[in-house]
Amino acid sequence: SEKMQRRQSSKTPKRPLQIHHKNQTDLSAWRKGGRTDPEKSVQNHQSPTNQKSDSKQDSLEQALSYFEKIQDHVSLKKNNVMQKHLTTVESIALQRGLPPEAFDVLLNVALSGKLADTVNTRLLKSLVPASVIPETSVVSSVSWLCVSKCSGNIQLLFLRWLITVFDFIDHKEQLHALYGFFFSFLQDEKMCPYVCHLLYLLTRKENVKPFRIRRLLDLQAKMGMQSHLQALLSLYKLFCPELVTITLPGKMKTYLKNYEGPWKAAINAIRRRNQENSPVLQPLFLGTAQPQSRKRKWNTQLIIPASSTNKNNLEEDREKNRVDLYSTNESLPVEQLQTFSQLLQNIHRLEFPSQMGSVLTNPLLLHYMNCTKDESIYLRLYYWMGQTLQEECTWCVADNNQYEEEFKDFLETVYKTECFLQEGFSSCEEFLYKSLPLWDGFCCRSQILRLVSWIPLSSFSEMKSHLYDPLAQLFFTSSLYFKCSVLESLKELLQNWLNWHVIHLDSESDSQVHSLNTTLSGLVNVVAELIHFVGWISTVALRLENNPTFLLYFILDFYETVCDMYLRYNLPLLIMPPAGVFYPALLSMDSVSLNQLCYIMYRYRTNLVAAKENELSKTKILQFKFSSQTYQEYNQYIIAMVGCLWTSSVFQKDIHPQGLRMDDELLKKTTVQEFKTSFNIVYHPAMMGYAVLFLQQAWPDDTTFNFSLIK
């Protein structure tokens, strides 16, 4: 038919970037919807697999032709022809996905009301893309919503499909032009959550208008605090804070639910099948023209989608825009950025891709995120990342265990992005809070603990229930290596918080400060609770593991950061290690641990002296002063350390409640002859080796090892 010819002729500008490869003839033909070249078919010997592929292609063409010619209402009952073609579409869609030209036909017939809802539902559920979805097909199908030919359930199913496959649509400009049309459907209570989700994906700054904000506020007053309305209002407020004056939750949560239906699982199944059967297919998926093979989801999703689906057109566009690259009149697609200087020149008119995941692997866009004040970019990225983490977590979602390596790669990418931006993502924080209670401490251990180190500042009550409690349960019941890994992660978390404090110390107007609602007192309290938590688990761990040197090293490494917080990070807080950490380190058999402890106590003294001098100088009113208990506890530890290592009087003069003070009668029962000097700098078990070495060097001929010679 004439329409079929138009469908065939319209395929070329809508297909993804081409890769010319001698083994891709049948695949290319499938994507083009045409036949393979006879000569190339001879070269490939027309294998049974290719013949089967051609047979399926013929069946699909016949099915599309049948559905396209339907004029009047047709019933499925006793209609073997329709049943056959419907089954063909469903099977091919689930096995390999539908080519771009199929969507125009199937969407039109499903939304036209010519068929029963059972058939329309099956057709919509079969709309699984093999590559891309033409924007024109989506726009023409949206027009059916105006004439109310299809039922409300079919309209809802169509919107769910549109949300799920949004990233597969080859262009978005005509869809953006329909923003007002979609907005008008908010008045329908059943459609409202889906429309809000779609508008969230489509919203640009120019779409935020006062009348739309008023409409959303009216709906919120009518329906209550619905999460989908909050999502759209939050995005509006980020674009135009002066127009949205109401108070919204300061932290990004999962406002929008997943409405994926059967499509997401089918798309992932096709990707996995294609990866196993044909490595060449993957670079073609979603128009990602990369010569190397790609993994199932992360890498294909993280590639920046091209603004044009034809390679030659893209090159022509670049050539045409080369002169106007530094124009200020229109936005610049990110795929035209090639150098850092171009980023600097065009930073005011940069247009982010629809697939926000592509930002994670693009250094230029990460540089842009680092210096921009546009929080809508973060909100869109948080939304995408939160959904992805929730869907693909291998211990939260059934049947995901086989993809642990891919999930590890994705978590690693997220962690590297956080390191690049020097800040944690709230979507990662929410993912950790939800998944840690279910985590076994083994799957993706390194990646999870690295993400923990970038958790943004939060209230203690939130962190205690969502982070500290589940982490403590795993900590006490896991191996020594896991305990050390957790301590290392918490040390990095503390350092990241302190670095954030230093950076924003003089930036009280910074938007991030307001979004975190973090005052200096709030920061001091949160940091103090983290240090107390580490002190508690460290004390228990040393008892459980019998004071191993390996564990003690990581504990003291954490306190090397704590002892210098006042001078190095300008934070008015110093907390001494608990006695359960101090005394095992003081009596350690290892000289490295003893040396670490001495250095830590030296830095504590330096910080406390500086704090006392500032307090006494009275040059400025201090908001915080160290309590006398801190000085008292430090003095108790110093008395014990000096009495142990130097004056040999620790058993008599240690005044700490958990210290080493003991009566002489009790000490005599130990049968140790020189018990008073057992832990001084000569006889200390950690120092005995150095004492022997000194005697050998000073008196090489003396074999009596008379330690009293060392004065």
XYZ file of C-alpha atoms in Angstrom:
711
model
C 0.000 0.000 0.000
C 0.975 3.643 -0.284
C 1.336 3.893 3.487
C 3.586 0.827 3.551
C 5.810 2.505 0.970
C 5.935 5.606 3.112
C 6.849 3.435 6.086
C 9.664 1.824 4.110
C 10.942 5.153 2.775
C 10.874 6.759 6.208
C 13.173 4.204 7.745
C 16.513 5.632 6.695
C 16.516 8.887 8.682
C 15.177 7.088 11.767
C 17.647 4.260 12.141
C 20.618 4.500 14.518
C 24.206 5.083 13.496
C 25.424 2.494 11.011
C 28.463 0.276 11.454
C 29.697 -1.291 8.224
C 31.003 -4.757 8.918
C 31.184 -7.796 6.686
C 29.346 -9.964 9.226
C 26.431 -7.583 9.683
C 24.522 -7.977 6.422
C 21.506 -9.836 7.770
C 21.431 -7.691 10.919
C 21.519 -4.505 8.860
C 18.776 -5.824 6.632
C 16.653 -6.588 9.648
C 17.181 -3.083 10.987
C 16.352 -1.603 7.580
C 13.297 -3.787 7.204
C 14.472 -4.870 3.742
C 16.196 -7.818 2.100
C 19.854 -8.739 2.226
C 22.027 -8.130 -0.782
C 22.166 -11.326 -2.944
C 25.944 -11.248 -3.331
C 26.512 -10.807 0.379
C 24.015 -13.555 1.081
C 26.018 -15.876 -1.109
C 29.185 -14.890 0.713
C 27.550 -15.774 4.016
C 26.157 -19.051 2.553
C 22.632 -18.146 3.786
C 22.808 -20.151 7.019
C 19.665 -21.745 8.541
C 19.679 -19.027 11.190
C 19.505 -16.336 8.494
C 16.720 -18.184 6.677
C 14.770 -18.367 9.935
C 15.374 -14.654 10.453
C 14.004 -13.884 6.981
C 10.962 -16.025 7.705
C 10.254 -14.084 10.890
C 10.736 -10.836 9.033
C 8.199 -11.865 6.388
C 5.738 -12.860 9.099
C 6.166 -9.509 10.833
C 5.658 -7.600 7.571
C 2.466 -9.554 6.947
C 1.254 -8.836 10.494
C 1.995 -5.121 10.175
C 0.248 -4.992 6.809
C -2.789 -6.717 8.314
C -3.080 -4.358 11.292
C -2.532 -1.338 9.050
C -5.477 -2.246 6.808
C -7.982 -2.669 9.648
C -10.773 -0.131 9.124
C -13.724 -1.210 11.254
C -14.135 -2.800 14.683
C -12.844 -6.357 14.555
C -13.407 -9.032 17.206
C -10.701 -11.459 18.274
C -13.149 -14.316 18.832
C -13.072 -16.942 16.067
C -10.699 -14.713 14.080
C -7.796 -17.037 13.380
C -6.051 -14.556 11.096
C -5.889 -11.835 13.741
C -4.864 -14.372 16.373
C -2.014 -15.532 14.130
C -0.708 -12.027 13.419
C -1.084 -10.942 17.040
C 0.919 -13.968 18.185
C 3.575 -13.173 15.555
C 3.995 -9.626 16.843
C 4.178 -10.798 20.456
C 6.735 -13.543 19.815
C 9.050 -11.415 17.671
C 8.809 -8.512 20.134
C 9.858 -10.733 23.025
C 12.583 -12.538 21.067
C 14.349 -9.655 19.340
C 12.317 -6.478 19.710
C 10.393 -4.556 17.068
C 12.054 -2.453 14.335
C 11.319 1.304 14.260
C 8.763 1.153 11.440
C 6.492 -1.177 13.420
C 5.589 1.368 16.088
C 3.598 3.717 13.870
C 1.269 0.927 12.744
C 0.819 -0.800 16.090
C 0.368 2.377 18.139
C -2.229 3.721 15.726
C -4.305 0.552 15.727
C -4.013 0.055 19.502
C -5.159 3.602 20.312
C -7.752 3.983 17.565
C -10.396 1.922 19.387
C -10.956 -0.388 16.427
C -10.029 -3.460 18.443
C -11.122 -4.812 21.782
C -9.205 -3.747 24.879
C -7.773 -7.254 25.290
C -6.143 -6.984 21.854
C -5.024 -3.382 22.408
C -3.472 -4.368 25.734
C -1.541 -7.223 24.120
C -0.334 -4.929 21.339
C 0.856 -2.235 23.741
C 2.630 -4.809 25.889
C 4.415 -6.023 22.744
C 5.939 -2.629 21.952
C 9.504 -3.610 22.873
C 12.108 -1.665 20.826
C 14.972 -3.415 19.076
C 16.782 -0.115 18.531
C 14.987 3.234 18.628
C 11.398 4.487 18.529
C 10.627 7.209 15.943
C 9.388 10.391 17.564
C 6.821 10.856 14.779
C 5.184 7.566 15.756
C 4.825 8.711 19.352
C 3.446 12.119 18.371
C 0.855 10.632 16.011
C -0.231 8.171 18.700
C -0.613 10.991 21.237
C -3.127 12.607 18.882
C -5.480 9.658 19.512
C -5.786 10.783 23.145
C -7.615 13.899 21.930
C -10.509 12.036 20.324
C -11.162 9.594 23.216
C -11.387 6.585 20.939
C -9.601 4.278 23.380
C -10.613 3.415 26.926
C -9.098 4.935 30.060
C -7.176 1.742 30.852
C -5.536 1.780 27.423
C -4.578 5.445 27.880
C -2.952 4.612 31.219
C -1.087 1.665 29.698
C 0.129 3.879 26.857
C 1.487 6.464 29.310
C 3.248 3.730 31.299
C 4.849 2.496 28.078
C 5.882 6.014 27.075
C 7.579 6.589 30.457
C 9.435 3.269 30.280
C 10.768 3.721 26.726
C 11.374 7.470 26.989
C 15.125 7.080 26.475
C 14.573 5.006 23.328
C 12.772 7.799 21.438
C 15.150 9.109 18.783
C 14.217 12.814 19.148
C 12.360 14.815 21.768
C 11.640 18.236 20.224
C 8.103 17.495 19.011
C 7.331 15.813 22.327
C 8.518 18.920 24.164
C 6.140 20.951 22.016
C 3.260 18.857 23.413
C 4.105 19.794 27.013
C 0.947 21.850 27.479
C -1.175 19.065 26.017
C 0.174 16.543 28.521
C -0.205 19.064 31.345
C -3.948 19.328 30.648
C -4.373 15.665 31.630
C -3.375 16.364 35.245
C -7.025 16.952 36.086
C -7.709 13.233 35.630
C -6.965 11.623 39.010
C -6.111 8.228 37.525
C -3.780 9.678 34.904
C -2.229 12.301 37.194
C 0.668 10.138 38.593
C 1.691 8.985 35.110
C 1.372 12.449 33.572
C 3.473 13.951 36.382
C 6.150 11.342 35.703
C 6.154 12.123 31.983
C 6.213 15.881 32.608
C 9.131 15.376 35.005
C 11.102 13.830 32.130
C 10.089 16.566 29.672
C 10.343 19.697 31.847
C 12.707 22.477 30.836
C 13.033 25.886 32.405
C 10.863 27.515 29.745
C 8.022 25.142 30.674
C 7.768 26.545 34.222
C 4.944 29.102 34.170
C 3.023 30.730 37.039
C -0.319 29.310 35.853
C 1.129 25.775 35.884
C 2.482 26.226 39.392
C -0.935 27.462 40.541
C -2.565 24.453 38.932
C -0.214 22.042 40.721
C -0.812 23.790 44.051
C -4.579 23.557 43.531
C -4.251 19.843 42.806
C -2.123 19.380 45.916
C -4.715 21.182 48.020
C -7.395 18.923 46.539
C -5.530 15.576 46.638
C -3.146 16.138 49.543
C 0.658 15.788 49.557
C 1.008 13.321 46.702
C 4.553 12.217 45.892
C 4.161 12.705 42.128
C 2.970 16.302 42.599
C 5.883 16.965 44.966
C 8.291 15.622 42.342
C 7.082 18.043 39.693
C 6.889 20.976 42.118
C 10.442 20.240 43.309
C 11.694 20.380 39.731
C 9.758 23.608 39.110
C 11.232 25.121 42.272
C 14.757 24.300 41.168
C 14.188 25.990 37.819
C 12.327 29.003 39.235
C 12.650 29.239 43.035
C 11.129 32.705 43.013
C 7.846 31.323 41.640
C 7.464 28.280 43.926
C 7.332 29.698 47.433
C 5.965 26.696 49.332
C 8.235 24.530 51.481
C 9.060 21.155 49.973
C 11.116 18.282 51.414
C 14.742 19.450 51.371
C 16.098 16.038 50.486
C 15.550 14.194 47.242
C 13.533 11.036 47.790
C 12.002 8.536 45.388
C 8.970 10.616 44.506
C 8.069 8.710 41.338
C 7.251 5.027 41.238
C 8.353 2.566 38.591
C 5.682 1.953 35.981
C 7.663 -0.389 33.792
C 5.161 -3.199 33.326
C 6.493 -5.977 31.083
C 8.674 -3.803 28.856
C 11.792 -3.332 30.990
C 12.190 -7.055 31.632
C 11.719 -7.811 27.931
C 14.257 -5.159 26.884
C 16.848 -6.536 29.322
C 16.158 -10.098 28.189
C 16.709 -9.103 24.543
C 19.946 -7.352 25.456
C 21.247 -10.394 27.291
C 20.254 -12.698 24.448
C 21.882 -10.477 21.860
C 25.040 -10.263 23.947
C 25.301 -14.048 24.058
C 24.456 -14.655 20.406
C 25.980 -11.741 18.511
C 28.636 -9.415 19.951
C 28.228 -7.103 16.948
C 24.674 -6.250 17.836
C 25.454 -4.405 21.009
C 27.192 -1.332 19.630
C 24.157 -0.868 17.382
C 21.712 -0.933 20.276
C 20.332 2.509 21.024
C 22.521 3.989 18.311
C 25.797 3.680 20.193
C 28.398 3.350 17.475
C 31.270 1.943 19.481
C 33.561 -0.727 18.003
C 34.113 -2.619 21.243
C 31.520 -4.934 22.775
C 29.274 -3.413 25.406
C 27.849 -4.840 28.574
C 24.202 -5.453 29.214
C 22.904 -2.186 30.521
C 25.349 0.127 32.193
C 27.579 0.942 29.262
C 24.798 1.223 26.713
C 22.792 3.456 29.033
C 25.820 5.537 29.917
C 26.671 6.461 26.332
C 25.568 9.956 25.361
C 22.742 9.587 22.820
C 23.481 11.360 19.554
C 21.231 14.226 18.509
C 20.959 12.768 15.028
C 20.364 9.117 14.201
C 22.209 9.250 10.905
C 25.972 9.421 10.896
C 26.238 11.488 7.737
C 23.649 13.949 8.968
C 25.514 14.250 12.262
C 28.732 15.067 10.432
C 26.906 17.607 8.268
C 25.385 19.191 11.372
C 28.799 19.459 12.985
C 30.242 21.031 9.844
C 27.327 23.429 9.618
C 27.557 24.400 13.282
C 31.324 24.744 13.381
C 31.201 28.439 12.564
C 28.333 28.996 15.013
C 29.835 26.896 17.790
C 30.366 29.963 19.926
C 27.039 31.545 19.138
C 24.924 32.573 22.126
C 21.506 32.375 20.492
C 20.695 28.679 20.879
C 21.496 25.710 23.076
C 24.409 23.431 22.249
C 23.938 19.631 22.201
C 26.551 17.909 24.319
C 27.744 15.603 21.536
C 29.240 18.649 19.763
C 31.592 19.299 22.688
C 35.074 17.973 21.994
C 37.471 20.046 24.112
C 37.575 21.708 27.500
C 37.916 25.144 25.886
C 34.655 24.554 23.995
C 33.009 23.693 27.297
C 34.171 26.995 28.808
C 32.975 28.972 25.799
C 29.530 27.336 25.710
C 28.879 26.618 29.362
C 25.984 29.096 29.462
C 24.023 27.330 26.714
C 24.825 23.678 27.202
C 21.953 21.241 26.659
C 22.156 18.060 28.706
C 21.183 14.742 27.140
C 17.852 13.103 27.886
C 19.755 10.112 29.238
C 21.229 11.620 32.398
C 23.269 8.472 32.988
C 25.577 9.525 30.173
C 26.879 12.304 32.431
C 28.716 9.786 34.619
C 31.219 8.859 31.918
C 31.714 12.276 30.340
C 34.494 14.325 32.009
C 33.396 17.534 30.281
C 29.882 17.263 31.667
C 31.239 16.428 35.115
C 33.364 19.594 34.964
C 30.191 21.476 34.061
C 28.305 19.948 36.996
C 31.154 20.922 39.297
C 30.835 24.616 38.545
C 27.170 25.087 37.647
C 24.503 26.317 40.055
C 21.701 24.556 38.146
C 20.415 22.060 40.695
C 17.894 20.658 38.229
C 20.793 18.732 36.675
C 21.484 17.067 40.015
C 17.799 16.357 40.552
C 17.456 14.650 37.160
C 20.648 12.667 37.745
C 19.520 11.673 41.250
C 16.191 10.485 39.901
C 17.801 8.328 37.206
C 20.457 6.979 39.548
C 17.987 6.201 42.335
C 15.739 4.252 39.983
C 18.680 2.346 38.502
C 20.173 1.414 41.867
C 16.795 0.268 43.116
C 16.114 -1.879 40.041
C 19.504 -3.527 39.684
C 20.601 -4.185 43.285
C 21.654 -7.822 43.266
C 20.539 -8.581 46.842
C 17.323 -6.517 46.834
C 15.809 -7.794 43.577
C 15.178 -11.459 42.852
C 17.051 -13.096 39.950
C 19.669 -10.340 39.802
C 22.497 -12.379 41.336
C 23.881 -13.389 37.951
C 24.598 -9.737 37.150
C 26.745 -8.999 40.192
C 29.827 -8.102 38.120
C 27.884 -5.566 36.068
C 26.377 -4.076 39.220
C 29.894 -3.811 40.669
C 31.040 -1.916 37.573
C 28.128 0.476 37.875
C 28.740 1.125 41.584
C 32.406 1.720 40.787
C 31.422 4.282 38.151
C 29.143 6.067 40.615
C 31.913 6.115 43.242
C 34.429 7.582 40.774
C 31.900 10.265 39.853
C 31.449 11.181 43.525
C 35.216 11.415 43.908
C 35.403 13.653 40.821
C 32.653 15.966 42.096
C 33.903 15.707 45.698
C 30.404 15.196 47.048
C 28.021 12.340 47.681
C 24.733 11.759 45.883
C 21.553 11.746 47.955
C 20.190 8.969 45.721
C 23.156 6.788 46.759
C 22.513 7.653 50.391
C 18.889 6.574 50.066
C 19.930 3.376 48.283
C 22.401 2.536 51.061
C 19.846 3.215 53.785
C 17.341 0.885 52.102
C 19.746 -1.880 51.101
C 22.167 -2.127 54.057
C 19.668 -3.954 56.315
C 19.402 -6.620 53.582
C 23.102 -6.739 52.707
C 25.174 -9.808 53.561
C 28.438 -7.854 53.835
C 30.002 -9.863 51.030
C 28.346 -8.953 47.716
C 29.990 -5.857 46.168
C 31.717 -5.217 49.519
C 34.424 -2.888 48.285
C 32.005 -0.792 46.216
C 29.368 -0.490 48.965
C 31.876 0.581 51.608
C 33.352 3.136 49.210
C 29.894 4.608 48.654
C 29.412 4.756 52.438
C 32.420 7.071 52.616
C 30.533 9.641 50.491
C 27.239 9.710 52.408
C 26.220 13.380 52.718
C 25.778 15.010 56.109
C 22.512 13.931 57.738
C 20.882 14.066 61.137
C 22.206 11.592 63.691
C 18.816 9.947 64.251
C 18.561 9.162 60.544
C 22.115 7.851 60.322
C 21.815 5.762 63.496
C 18.798 3.804 62.330
C 19.739 3.512 58.664
C 23.552 3.310 58.731
C 25.092 2.700 62.149
C 22.712 -0.005 63.398
C 22.818 -2.293 60.312
C 26.548 -1.677 59.892
C 27.222 -2.592 63.522
C 25.379 -5.905 63.176
C 27.507 -6.844 60.183
C 30.663 -5.499 61.825
C 30.434 -7.671 64.943
C 29.545 -10.873 63.062
C 32.016 -10.618 60.177
C 35.687 -11.340 59.631
C 38.661 -9.299 60.801
C 39.236 -8.069 57.252
C 35.641 -6.795 57.019
C 36.045 -4.945 60.329
C 39.165 -3.212 59.018
C 37.393 -2.322 55.750
C 34.488 -0.724 57.645
C 36.886 1.319 59.805
C 38.731 2.520 56.700
C 35.430 3.535 55.101
C 34.281 5.434 58.204
C 37.633 7.225 58.369
C 37.164 8.394 54.764
C 33.594 9.427 55.594
C 34.897 11.586 58.443
C 37.573 13.118 56.218
C 35.016 13.915 53.501
C 32.762 15.639 56.033
C 35.691 17.647 57.395
C 36.840 18.617 53.910
C 33.296 19.728 53.098
C 33.354 21.889 56.231
C 36.639 23.518 55.233
C 35.440 24.231 51.680
C 32.129 25.744 52.789
C 33.393 27.476 55.908
C 33.214 30.905 54.298
C 30.321 30.130 51.939
C 27.297 30.390 54.186
C 25.171 31.494 51.263
C 26.005 28.380 49.284
C 22.863 26.549 48.217
C 24.258 23.234 49.365
C 24.542 24.521 52.926
C 20.874 25.428 52.898
C 19.835 22.159 51.296
C 21.688 20.213 53.984
C 20.372 22.527 56.696
C 23.731 22.103 58.401
C 24.826 24.679 60.954
C 28.193 24.494 62.673
C 26.567 23.059 65.789
C 24.785 20.480 63.661
C 28.044 19.480 62.004
C 29.801 19.205 65.376
C 27.051 16.967 66.732
C 27.008 14.652 63.679
C 30.806 14.332 63.625
C 30.890 13.693 67.383
C 28.329 10.890 67.057
C 30.360 9.273 64.261
C 33.503 9.347 66.432
C 31.637 7.903 69.421
C 30.225 5.153 67.188
C 33.676 4.224 65.893
C 35.045 4.256 69.456
C 32.308 1.878 70.590
C 32.672 -0.671 67.761
C 36.471 -0.474 68.033
C 36.410 -1.309 71.739
C 34.115 -4.282 71.170
C 36.094 -5.481 68.128
C 39.407 -5.464 70.030
C 37.854 -7.675 72.687
C 36.273 -10.016 70.132
C 39.457 -10.395 68.101
C 41.896 -10.421 71.058
C 43.670 -7.132 70.226
C 45.233 -7.967 66.831
C 47.829 -5.492 65.552
C 46.189 -5.371 62.105
C 42.883 -4.152 63.545
C 44.600 -1.748 65.938
C 46.374 -0.068 63.026
C 43.051 0.885 61.338
C 41.559 2.078 64.628
C 44.536 4.335 65.373
C 44.546 5.523 61.762
C 41.008 6.813 62.328
C 42.122 8.665 65.476
C 45.018 10.274 63.605
C 42.309 12.256 61.802
C 40.304 12.886 64.984
C 43.246 14.273 66.990
C 43.917 17.041 64.436
C 40.378 18.243 63.677
C 40.783 21.568 65.449
C 43.959 22.803 63.743
C 43.787 21.022 60.393
C 40.051 21.346 59.684
C 39.103 24.296 61.906
C 36.393 22.284 63.623
C 35.959 23.116 67.345
C 35.798 19.503 68.447
C 38.227 17.043 70.040
C 37.205 13.656 71.363
C 39.636 11.340 73.105
C 39.729 7.637 72.200
C 37.962 5.368 74.704
C 39.985 3.490 77.276
C 39.225 0.288 75.376
C 41.349 1.644 72.526
C 44.001 3.635 74.420
C 45.201 0.920 76.815
C 45.406 -1.944 74.258
C 47.535 0.376 72.111
C 49.701 1.411 75.101
C 50.339 -2.216 76.032
C 50.616 -3.471 72.460
C 53.295 -5.991 71.543
C 53.911 -4.091 68.300
C 56.120 -0.999 68.143
C 54.168 0.491 65.211
C 50.970 0.664 67.280
C 52.821 2.186 70.239
C 54.453 4.741 67.957
C 51.046 5.626 66.408
C 49.589 6.171 69.865
C 52.464 8.447 70.911
C 52.051 10.557 67.779
C 48.282 10.796 68.314
C 48.738 11.953 71.922
C 51.301 14.520 70.771
C 48.835 15.951 68.219
C 46.040 15.970 70.812
C 48.266 18.082 73.040
C 49.121 20.484 70.191
C 45.414 20.985 69.381
C 44.358 21.352 73.014
C 47.086 23.901 73.718
C 46.035 25.925 70.660
C 42.390 25.787 71.752
C 43.284 26.914 75.273
C 45.381 29.802 73.930
C 42.528 30.980 71.707
C 40.168 30.747 74.633
C 42.437 32.769 76.902
C 43.336 35.412 74.295
C 39.682 36.568 74.119
C 40.381 38.282 70.799
C 37.020 36.993 69.566
C 33.970 35.457 71.146
C 34.186 31.703 70.699
C 31.004 29.854 69.827
C 32.421 26.569 71.092
C 34.751 25.762 73.977
C 36.219 22.407 74.814
C 34.784 20.988 78.003
C 36.975 20.542 81.042
C 36.259 16.814 80.785
C 38.260 16.645 77.539
C 41.324 18.200 79.212
C 40.849 15.982 82.260
C 40.660 12.807 80.172
C 43.741 13.808 78.187
C 45.709 14.440 81.407
C 44.709 11.042 82.766
C 45.981 9.340 79.615
C 49.246 11.312 79.686
C 49.873 10.376 83.328
C 49.368 6.730 82.411
C 51.594 6.948 79.320
C 54.450 8.760 81.089
C 54.171 6.480 84.109
C 54.299 3.454 81.855
C 57.057 4.397 79.395
C 59.248 6.772 81.400
C 58.857 6.956 85.163
C 57.885 3.302 85.727
C 55.117 4.381 88.092
C 52.026 3.506 86.099
C 50.747 0.933 88.600
C 50.879 3.504 91.374
C 49.900 6.778 89.647
C 47.400 5.859 86.898
C 44.187 7.619 87.957
C 41.938 6.674 85.037
C 38.880 4.623 86.175
C 39.759 1.917 83.632
C 43.515 2.336 84.072
C 46.420 0.153 85.240
C 46.515 1.155 88.919
C 47.081 -1.953 91.100
C 48.231 -2.678 94.636
C 51.781 -3.940 95.157
C 50.505 -7.079 96.878
C 48.497 -8.019 93.830
C 51.469 -7.316 91.552
C 53.766 -9.513 93.672
C 51.436 -12.447 93.119
C 52.299 -12.269 89.420
C 55.843 -13.468 90.341
C 57.308 -10.879 87.964
C 60.494 -9.679 89.670
C 60.753 -6.158 88.264
C 57.068 -5.471 87.733
C 57.436 -1.697 88.125
C 59.687 -1.396 85.063
C 57.872 -4.023 82.964
C 56.441 -1.439 80.563
C 59.018 1.323 80.452
C 60.796 2.307 77.251
C 63.479 -0.372 77.750
C 61.466 -3.367 78.976
C 58.206 -2.713 77.133
C 57.380 -5.797 74.960
C 57.047 -3.555 71.907
C 60.471 -1.973 72.588
C 62.438 -4.995 73.786
C 63.746 -5.738 70.299
C 65.179 -2.225 70.000
C 66.793 -2.550 73.439
C 68.512 -5.771 72.412
C 69.672 -4.204 69.156
C 71.088 -1.236 71.063
C 73.034 -3.510 73.429
C 74.454 -5.482 70.512
C 75.648 -2.296 68.835
C 77.007 -0.650 71.999
C 78.640 -3.735 73.540
C 79.120 -6.305 70.766
C 81.258 -8.578 72.966
C 78.837 -8.634 75.921
C 76.435 -11.596 75.721
C 74.761 -11.088 79.100
C 72.219 -8.540 77.761
C 72.393 -6.337 80.849
C 69.501 -3.933 80.217
C 70.442 -1.850 83.241
C 73.305 -0.489 81.125
C 70.711 1.521 79.150
C 70.139 4.794 80.997
